[in-house]
Short mmCIF file of C-alpha atoms and ligand atoms in Angstrom, two decimals:
data_model
loop_
_atom_site.label_atom_id
_atom_site.label_comp_id
_atom_site.label_asym_id
_atom_site.label_seq_id
_atom_site.Cartn_x
_atom_site.Cartn_y
_atom_site.Cartn_z
CA MET P 1 100.18 129.06 61.14
CA LYS P 2 102.24 126.49 63.04
CA LEU P 3 103.02 126.96 66.74
CA GLU P 4 106.57 128.23 66.13
CA THR P 5 105.28 131.01 63.86
CA LEU P 6 102.51 131.90 66.34
CA CYS P 7 105.13 132.25 69.12
CA VAL P 8 106.99 134.83 67.06
CA GLN P 9 104.27 136.59 65.08
CA GLU P 10 100.80 136.30 66.63
CA GLY P 11 99.11 139.12 68.52
CA TYR P 12 100.73 142.21 67.09
CA THR P 13 100.96 143.25 63.45
CA PRO P 14 102.12 146.85 63.00
CA LYS P 15 100.53 148.95 60.30
CA ASN P 16 102.47 151.30 58.03
CA GLY P 17 104.90 153.39 60.09
CA GLU P 18 103.97 151.86 63.45
CA PRO P 19 106.58 150.47 65.92
CA ARG P 20 108.06 147.14 64.82
CA VAL P 21 108.05 145.88 68.43
CA LEU P 22 104.88 145.50 70.52
CA PRO P 23 104.53 148.88 72.26
CA ILE P 24 104.15 149.09 76.05
CA CYS P 25 100.92 151.06 76.40
CA GLN P 26 101.77 152.57 79.75
CA SER P 27 98.46 154.37 80.15
CA THR P 28 95.60 153.72 82.52
CA THR P 29 93.10 155.28 80.18
CA PHE P 30 92.28 155.96 76.51
CA LYS P 31 90.98 159.12 74.83
CA TYR P 32 87.83 159.40 72.67
CA ASP P 33 86.36 162.24 70.62
CA SER P 34 82.76 161.97 71.76
CA SER P 35 80.90 160.85 74.85
CA ASP P 36 78.50 159.05 72.54
CA TYR P 37 81.30 156.77 71.31
CA MET P 38 82.44 156.22 74.90
CA GLY P 39 78.89 155.18 75.81
CA LYS P 40 78.93 152.61 73.02
CA LEU P 41 82.11 151.12 74.45
CA PHE P 42 80.41 150.69 77.80
CA ASP P 43 77.39 149.12 76.11
CA LEU P 44 79.80 146.73 74.32
CA GLU P 45 78.47 148.05 70.98
CA GLU P 46 81.92 149.22 69.88
CA SER P 47 85.18 147.48 70.67
CA GLY P 48 88.03 149.54 72.04
CA PHE P 49 90.04 150.21 75.13
CA PHE P 50 88.90 152.56 77.82
CA TYR P 51 90.53 151.65 81.11
CA THR P 52 93.52 149.36 81.70
CA ARG P 53 91.86 147.52 84.59
CA LEU P 54 89.63 145.91 81.94
CA ALA P 55 91.86 145.82 78.88
CA ASN P 56 95.10 147.23 77.50
CA PRO P 57 96.56 146.86 74.00
CA THR P 58 99.84 145.32 75.26
CA SER P 59 98.05 142.64 77.31
CA ALA P 60 95.53 142.14 74.51
CA ALA P 61 98.32 141.26 72.07
CA VAL P 62 99.79 138.60 74.33
CA GLU P 63 96.30 137.27 75.15
CA LYS P 64 95.74 136.78 71.44
CA LYS P 65 99.06 134.97 71.08
CA ILE P 66 98.41 132.47 73.85
CA ALA P 67 94.79 131.89 72.81
CA ALA P 68 96.11 130.90 69.36
CA LEU P 69 98.84 128.68 70.82
CA GLU P 70 96.40 126.80 73.06
CA GLY P 71 93.72 126.64 70.37
CA GLY P 72 91.12 128.68 72.29
CA VAL P 73 88.59 131.35 71.32
CA GLY P 74 89.94 133.93 73.76
CA ALA P 75 92.20 134.53 76.74
CA MET P 76 92.40 136.83 79.74
CA MET P 77 95.71 137.82 81.31
CA THR P 78 95.84 138.28 85.08
CA SER P 79 98.36 139.72 87.52
CA SER P 80 99.61 136.24 88.57
CA GLY P 81 98.97 132.54 88.15
CA GLN P 82 97.13 132.48 91.46
CA ALA P 83 94.74 135.17 90.18
CA ALA P 84 94.12 133.11 87.03
CA THR P 85 93.20 129.95 88.96
CA MET P 86 91.05 131.92 91.39
CA SER P 87 89.02 133.68 88.71
CA ALA P 88 88.79 130.58 86.49
CA ILE P 89 86.89 128.94 89.36
CA MET P 90 84.97 131.95 90.67
CA ASN P 91 83.66 132.57 87.14
CA ILE P 92 81.54 129.41 87.38
CA ALA P 93 81.29 128.58 91.10
CA GLY P 94 79.91 130.49 94.07
CA ALA P 95 78.93 129.91 97.68
CA GLY P 96 77.38 126.46 98.08
CA ASP P 97 79.23 125.01 95.08
CA ASN P 98 81.96 122.37 94.95
CA VAL P 99 85.08 121.74 92.88
CA VAL P 100 86.79 118.37 92.34
CA CYS P 101 90.56 118.80 92.15
CA SER P 102 93.51 116.47 91.68
CA ALA P 103 95.38 116.20 94.98
CA ALA P 104 98.66 116.52 93.06
CA VAL P 105 98.57 120.25 92.38
CA TYR P 106 100.73 123.26 93.11
CA GLY P 107 100.79 124.21 96.83
CA GLY P 108 99.30 127.62 96.08
CA THR P 109 96.34 126.01 94.30
CA PHE P 110 95.92 123.53 97.15
CA ASN P 111 95.68 126.38 99.68
CA LEU P 112 93.50 128.57 97.47
CA LEU P 113 90.94 125.79 97.10
CA GLY P 114 91.33 124.01 100.42
CA VAL P 115 91.48 127.08 102.66
CA THR P 116 90.64 130.44 101.09
CA LEU P 117 87.81 129.61 98.67
CA GLU P 118 86.41 127.30 101.33
CA LYS P 119 85.96 130.38 103.54
CA TYR P 120 83.86 131.96 100.79
CA GLY P 121 81.63 128.91 100.57
CA ILE P 122 83.23 127.05 97.63
CA SER P 123 84.26 123.61 98.86
CA THR P 124 86.82 121.33 97.21
CA THR P 125 87.08 117.57 97.10
CA PHE P 126 90.67 116.50 96.43
CA VAL P 127 91.02 113.24 94.51
CA ASP P 128 93.84 110.84 93.65
CA PRO P 129 94.59 111.66 89.98
CA ASP P 130 95.53 108.04 89.33
CA ALA P 131 92.19 106.67 90.56
CA SER P 132 89.87 104.93 88.08
CA LEU P 133 87.01 106.80 86.45
CA GLU P 134 84.58 104.84 88.67
CA GLU P 135 86.45 105.88 91.81
CA LEU P 136 86.62 109.51 90.66
CA GLN P 137 82.89 109.58 89.88
CA LYS P 138 82.18 109.06 93.61
CA ALA P 139 83.67 112.51 94.32
CA ILE P 140 81.22 114.34 92.04
CA LYS P 141 78.24 115.86 93.84
CA PRO P 142 75.15 117.60 92.43
CA ASN P 143 76.75 120.96 93.33
CA THR P 144 80.15 120.18 91.71
CA LYS P 145 80.82 122.86 89.08
CA ALA P 146 84.30 122.03 87.76
CA VAL P 147 87.09 119.46 87.69
CA LEU P 148 90.69 120.70 87.95
CA GLY P 149 94.15 119.20 87.42
CA GLU P 150 97.69 120.01 86.21
CA THR P 151 99.17 118.58 83.00
CA ILE P 152 102.47 117.97 84.83
CA SER P 153 102.04 118.76 88.50
CA ASN P 154 104.31 121.08 90.46
CA PRO P 155 106.28 119.75 92.32
CA ALA P 156 105.19 116.08 92.37
CA LEU P 157 105.55 115.68 88.55
CA VAL P 158 102.37 113.63 88.27
CA VAL P 159 101.12 113.51 84.67
CA LEU P 160 97.36 114.01 84.35
CA ASP P 161 95.31 111.60 82.25
CA ILE P 162 93.52 114.52 80.60
CA GLU P 163 91.05 112.38 78.61
CA LYS P 164 90.00 110.50 81.75
CA PHE P 165 89.42 113.77 83.59
CA ALA P 166 87.57 115.26 80.61
CA GLU P 167 85.27 112.25 80.52
CA LEU P 168 84.64 112.59 84.26
CA ALA P 169 83.75 116.26 83.85
CA HIS P 170 81.67 115.97 80.69
CA SER P 171 79.64 112.96 81.78
CA ASN P 172 78.54 115.15 84.70
CA GLY P 173 77.79 118.24 82.60
CA ILE P 174 80.66 120.30 83.99
CA PRO P 175 83.91 121.67 82.48
CA LEU P 176 87.50 120.49 82.92
CA ILE P 177 90.04 123.16 83.88
CA VAL P 178 93.69 122.22 83.23
CA ASP P 179 96.69 124.12 84.60
CA ASN P 180 99.19 123.78 81.75
CA THR P 181 102.01 125.78 83.37
CA PHE P 182 104.73 123.10 83.28
CA ALA P 183 103.97 121.74 79.82
CA THR P 184 103.16 124.96 77.93
CA PRO P 185 101.36 124.61 74.57
CA MET P 186 104.68 123.65 72.98
CA LEU P 187 104.60 120.28 74.77
CA CYS P 188 100.87 119.71 75.30
CA ARG P 189 97.66 121.41 74.17
CA PRO P 190 95.07 120.20 76.71
CA ILE P 191 92.10 121.47 74.66
CA GLU P 192 92.89 118.81 72.03
CA PHE P 193 92.30 116.18 74.73
CA GLY P 194 89.04 117.62 76.03
CA ALA P 195 90.00 120.41 78.44
CA ASP P 196 87.48 123.25 78.36
CA ILE P 197 89.48 125.92 80.17
CA VAL P 198 93.28 126.17 80.37
CA VAL P 199 95.09 128.25 83.00
CA HIS P 200 98.74 129.25 83.27
CA SER P 201 101.15 130.79 85.65
CA THR P 202 102.98 132.71 82.92
CA SER P 203 105.62 133.49 85.58
CA LYS P 204 107.23 130.14 84.67
CA TYR P 205 108.16 128.88 81.18
CA LEU P 206 105.97 131.26 79.16
CA ASP P 207 107.93 134.26 80.43
CA GLY P 208 110.93 131.97 80.78
CA HIS P 209 113.31 134.50 82.28
CA ALA P 210 111.88 134.95 85.80
CA CYS P 211 111.16 138.59 84.96
CA ALA P 212 107.46 139.13 85.50
CA LEU P 213 104.57 137.52 87.36
CA GLY P 214 101.50 136.80 85.31
CA GLY P 215 98.62 134.44 84.73
CA MET P 216 96.38 133.50 81.84
CA ILE P 217 92.97 131.88 81.37
CA ILE P 218 92.16 130.43 77.95
CA ASP P 219 88.62 129.51 76.92
CA SER P 220 88.32 126.65 74.43
CA GLY P 221 84.83 127.83 73.49
CA ASN P 222 83.81 124.16 73.42
CA PHE P 223 81.77 123.79 76.59
CA ASP P 224 77.99 124.00 76.09
CA TRP P 225 76.86 125.99 79.14
CA GLU P 226 73.22 126.08 78.06
CA ALA P 227 72.99 122.32 77.46
CA SER P 228 74.54 121.70 80.87
CA GLY P 229 71.92 123.78 82.69
CA LYS P 230 74.19 124.08 85.75
CA PHE P 231 75.52 127.58 85.13
CA PRO P 232 72.85 130.26 85.57
CA GLY P 233 75.63 132.87 85.88
CA LEU P 234 76.30 132.36 82.18
CA THR P 235 72.82 131.57 80.90
CA THR P 236 70.56 134.03 82.77
CA PRO P 237 70.67 137.86 82.76
CA ASP P 238 73.53 139.59 84.62
CA ASP P 239 71.90 142.57 86.36
CA SER P 240 75.32 144.11 86.91
CA TYR P 241 75.86 144.26 83.16
CA HIS P 242 72.72 145.62 81.49
CA GLY P 243 70.98 142.28 81.97
CA ILE P 244 73.24 140.58 79.41
CA VAL P 245 72.97 136.81 79.03
CA TYR P 246 76.59 135.86 78.33
CA THR P 247 75.84 132.76 76.27
CA LYS P 248 73.38 134.69 74.09
CA TYR P 249 75.50 137.79 73.66
CA PHE P 250 78.99 136.29 73.32
CA GLY P 251 78.25 132.78 72.02
CA LYS P 252 81.36 130.60 72.17
CA SER P 253 83.28 133.29 74.09
CA ALA P 254 80.70 133.47 76.90
CA TYR P 255 83.00 132.16 79.63
CA ILE P 256 86.02 134.35 78.91
CA SER P 257 83.87 137.43 78.30
CA LYS P 258 82.13 137.02 81.65
CA ALA P 259 85.51 136.59 83.37
CA LEU P 260 86.59 139.92 81.89
CA VAL P 261 83.54 142.16 82.09
CA GLN P 262 82.41 140.87 85.48
CA LEU P 263 85.33 139.45 87.50
CA MET P 264 88.16 141.59 86.14
CA ARG P 265 85.92 144.63 86.45
CA ASP P 266 85.11 143.85 90.09
CA MET P 267 88.32 142.27 91.40
CA GLY P 268 90.93 144.18 89.43
CA ILE P 269 93.47 141.37 89.13
CA THR P 270 95.03 143.27 86.24
CA PRO P 271 98.51 142.67 84.81
CA ALA P 272 100.85 145.64 84.35
CA PRO P 273 101.38 146.51 80.64
CA MET P 274 105.14 146.22 81.22
CA ASN P 275 104.68 142.64 82.41
CA ALA P 276 102.59 141.83 79.34
CA PHE P 277 105.42 143.22 77.19
CA LEU P 278 108.02 141.06 78.98
CA LEU P 279 105.76 138.01 78.65
CA ASN P 280 105.39 138.58 74.93
CA LEU P 281 109.14 138.93 74.54
CA GLY P 282 109.71 135.69 76.43
CA MET P 283 107.11 133.85 74.38
CA GLU P 284 108.87 134.77 71.13
CA THR P 285 111.42 132.05 72.01
CA LEU P 286 109.14 129.56 73.78
CA HIS P 287 109.35 127.12 70.86
CA LEU P 288 113.17 127.13 71.09
CA ARG P 289 113.37 126.91 74.87
CA MET P 290 110.91 124.07 75.62
CA PRO P 291 112.69 121.39 73.53
CA GLN P 292 116.03 122.44 75.09
CA HIS P 293 114.61 122.35 78.66
CA SER P 294 113.17 118.88 77.96
CA ALA P 295 116.30 117.47 76.28
CA ASN P 296 118.58 118.80 79.04
CA ALA P 297 116.28 117.49 81.79
CA MET P 298 116.27 114.07 80.08
CA LYS P 299 120.11 113.98 80.07
CA VAL P 300 120.24 115.07 83.73
CA ALA P 301 117.62 112.44 84.66
CA GLU P 302 119.50 109.68 82.80
CA PHE P 303 122.73 110.67 84.58
CA LEU P 304 121.05 110.67 88.00
CA GLU P 305 119.23 107.39 87.39
CA LYS P 306 122.56 105.54 87.03
CA ASP P 307 124.29 107.32 89.92
CA ASP P 308 124.67 105.53 93.26
CA ARG P 309 124.99 108.78 95.24
CA VAL P 310 121.30 109.30 94.43
CA SER P 311 118.60 107.28 96.23
CA TRP P 312 115.72 107.87 93.79
CA ILE P 313 114.84 109.93 90.74
CA ASN P 314 111.52 111.26 89.46
CA TYR P 315 111.29 112.49 85.88
CA PRO P 316 108.21 111.52 83.85
CA GLY P 317 110.28 111.38 80.64
CA LEU P 318 112.26 108.35 81.89
CA LYS P 319 111.04 105.00 80.53
CA SER P 320 111.16 103.63 84.09
CA ASN P 321 108.77 106.35 85.35
CA LYS P 322 105.23 105.38 86.36
CA TYR P 323 103.81 108.10 84.11
CA TYR P 324 105.84 107.25 81.00
CA PRO P 325 102.79 105.81 79.14
CA LEU P 326 100.94 109.10 79.77
CA VAL P 327 104.00 111.05 78.61
CA GLU P 328 103.99 109.07 75.35
CA LYS P 329 100.37 110.05 74.82
CA TYR P 330 100.19 113.64 76.06
CA LEU P 331 103.80 114.89 75.92
CA PRO P 332 105.44 113.24 72.89
CA ASN P 333 107.77 116.22 72.37
CA GLY P 334 109.26 116.27 75.85
CA ALA P 335 108.41 116.10 79.53
CA SER P 336 109.54 119.64 80.38
CA GLY P 337 112.46 120.74 82.54
CA VAL P 338 111.79 119.84 86.16
CA VAL P 339 113.40 116.79 87.79
CA SER P 340 113.28 115.76 91.43
CA PHE P 341 115.57 113.32 93.19
CA GLY P 342 116.83 112.19 96.57
CA VAL P 343 120.41 112.66 97.73
CA LYS P 344 121.62 109.53 99.56
CA GLY P 345 122.15 110.30 103.23
CA GLY P 346 119.01 112.39 103.70
CA ARG P 347 118.38 115.97 104.74
CA GLU P 348 121.95 116.92 105.71
CA LYS P 349 123.51 115.59 102.51
CA ALA P 350 120.83 117.26 100.40
CA VAL P 351 121.60 120.63 102.01
CA LYS P 352 125.35 120.11 101.44
CA PHE P 353 124.64 119.18 97.82
CA LEU P 354 122.65 122.37 97.27
CA ASP P 355 125.27 124.56 98.93
CA SER P 356 127.95 123.02 96.68
CA LEU P 357 126.25 123.84 93.36
CA LYS P 358 128.06 126.44 91.27
CA ILE P 359 125.93 126.91 88.12
CA ALA P 360 122.57 126.01 89.61
CA ALA P 361 121.27 128.73 91.90
CA ILE P 362 119.19 128.20 95.04
CA VAL P 363 115.89 129.98 94.39
CA THR P 364 112.20 129.55 95.22
CA HIS P 365 111.33 129.33 91.58
CA VAL P 366 111.27 126.87 88.72
CA ALA P 367 111.02 127.03 84.99
CA ASP P 368 113.32 129.74 83.72
CA ALA P 369 116.30 129.76 81.40
CA ARG P 370 118.83 129.39 84.24
CA THR P 371 119.20 126.11 86.10
CA CYS P 372 118.00 126.37 89.67
CA ALA P 373 117.42 124.09 92.63
CA LEU P 374 115.51 123.99 95.88
CA HIS P 375 115.54 121.78 98.98
CA PRO P 376 111.92 122.05 100.18
CA ALA P 377 112.64 120.43 103.58
CA SER P 378 114.91 123.33 104.56
CA SER P 379 113.00 126.13 102.80
CA THR P 380 109.38 126.09 101.58
CA HIS P 381 108.44 123.16 103.88
CA ARG P 382 110.79 123.88 106.81
CA GLN P 383 108.01 124.11 109.42
CA LEU P 384 107.20 120.43 108.89
CA THR P 385 108.65 117.46 110.78
CA ASP P 386 110.27 114.58 108.85
CA GLN P 387 107.09 112.52 109.25
CA GLN P 388 104.87 115.40 108.05
CA LEU P 389 107.20 115.85 105.08
CA ILE P 390 106.86 112.19 104.12
CA ASP P 391 103.06 112.40 104.54
CA CYS P 392 102.82 115.23 102.00
CA GLY P 393 105.12 113.52 99.50
CA VAL P 394 108.17 115.70 100.09
CA SER P 395 110.85 113.47 101.61
CA PRO P 396 113.63 115.14 103.65
CA ASP P 397 116.20 114.20 100.99
CA LEU P 398 114.18 115.66 98.06
CA VAL P 399 115.86 118.14 95.73
CA ARG P 400 113.71 119.92 93.15
CA PHE P 401 115.90 120.66 90.18
CA SER P 402 114.74 122.97 87.39
CA VAL P 403 116.97 122.28 84.41
CA GLY P 404 117.80 125.37 82.38
CA ILE P 405 118.84 125.83 78.78
CA GLU P 406 122.61 125.94 79.34
CA ASN P 407 124.79 123.15 77.92
CA ALA P 408 123.69 119.85 79.49
CA ASP P 409 127.30 118.68 80.02
CA ASP P 410 128.00 121.73 82.19
CA ILE P 411 124.84 121.17 84.25
CA ILE P 412 125.74 117.50 84.77
CA ALA P 413 129.34 118.38 85.71
CA ASP P 414 127.96 120.82 88.30
CA ILE P 415 125.68 118.14 89.76
CA ASP P 416 128.55 115.63 89.76
CA GLN P 417 130.95 117.88 91.71
CA ALA P 418 128.19 118.91 94.16
CA LEU P 419 127.28 115.25 94.81
CA ASN P 420 130.98 114.55 95.48
CA ASN P 421 131.15 117.46 97.91
CA ALA P 422 128.06 116.21 99.72
CA GLN P 423 129.62 112.80 100.48
C1 LIG H 501 103.68 128.89 90.11
C2 LIG H 501 102.46 128.17 89.80
C3 LIG H 501 101.20 128.74 90.04
C4 LIG H 501 101.04 130.10 90.67
O1 LIG H 501 101.50 131.09 89.81
P1 LIG H 501 102.04 132.53 90.29
O2 LIG H 501 102.32 133.20 88.98
O3 LIG H 501 103.24 132.30 91.14
O4 LIG H 501 100.93 133.18 91.05
C5 LIG H 501 100.07 128.02 89.68
N1 LIG H 501 100.17 126.79 89.13
C6 LIG H 501 101.37 126.21 88.91
C7 LIG H 501 101.41 124.84 88.30
C8 LIG H 501 102.55 126.87 89.22
O5 LIG H 501 103.72 126.28 89.00
#
């Protein structure tokens, strides 16, 4: 089936007389007729649900849908995007290990790797995503267990050269993890370009309505853990699970199975069934929303590029953008919905612009159906001085604008009147 059909149909197929719509299985536990059968579930000899911390039919349906969309062998839903990134790394790295990560990543990922995982003994080397393969190779150490980057980074809008990063990872016998939150599989399928693991904050475009937090890890099934020899956690017996060797027992699904039966079991980063239901509902229109987000963002970017009340504009879909060649290769169907730009006159004018918007709402969020905007210098980054802001790539005049799926003319008219008001 094509992606559009998968968005609508995959994951749940009711049998005769069953609910047409994916049911919300609001139950922590599942009933069985014999303790013998229950024992087989625990021994992984039978498949079935027993406790929602590990698996739930509503989450399982949406996991199946996204695994199909990304072209993976399996997926695991988590309570948030942060939980997905954390467990994607902890599944293959422990104390004494290292991760190489693009410096242009989401702030939450930057802190998770640079501060929190560091405290647990997993170090991170941040690299310039635009550096040459030779330069990047210098960052890889014998204890490096994964390479990480974002297809389109939040908020810097840097486009990742996925094939370059895949080559870096694979030539060192380690997997590439790609955060595909901003692109979604409708605009880019990183596994086709060599990514081994894909992660998502489903809280953004996949849900698409700012209803429910969620995360997802998708396993391509392509990485050869045994050939690599660097991942004893996957290739030697797990004493906490009947001495199972994940690669032997689960084959191509070794990585995602370990994440579930070991990390989900122990850390309990479980999504609520209700949130899985909302995610599935949102994803039924993903294929309609992503082209509209991209087309609207393109019109907004073209308007801003010509406007002399604006000092600069960053949208990877513009021909003038540094990343346009990478967009042509990796994102031929659109560069997603987030645009950033500078309001001439700096911090004060940017604040006035934001306060003058009528359709676009001021929220700490991106990537839902409604247009929204944020001025990081006066909100998420307000503790920083102007110089510190410039050092971390967020200039005082920067407005992050998440273009929704309203009519583009109305969005542009709103921007136009707000820019006038800011003068
Ligand atoms: C929002 C976001 C996250 C974190 O996701 P949450 O669902 O908020 O925990 C991770 N990566 C990217 C690219 C994001 O935009």
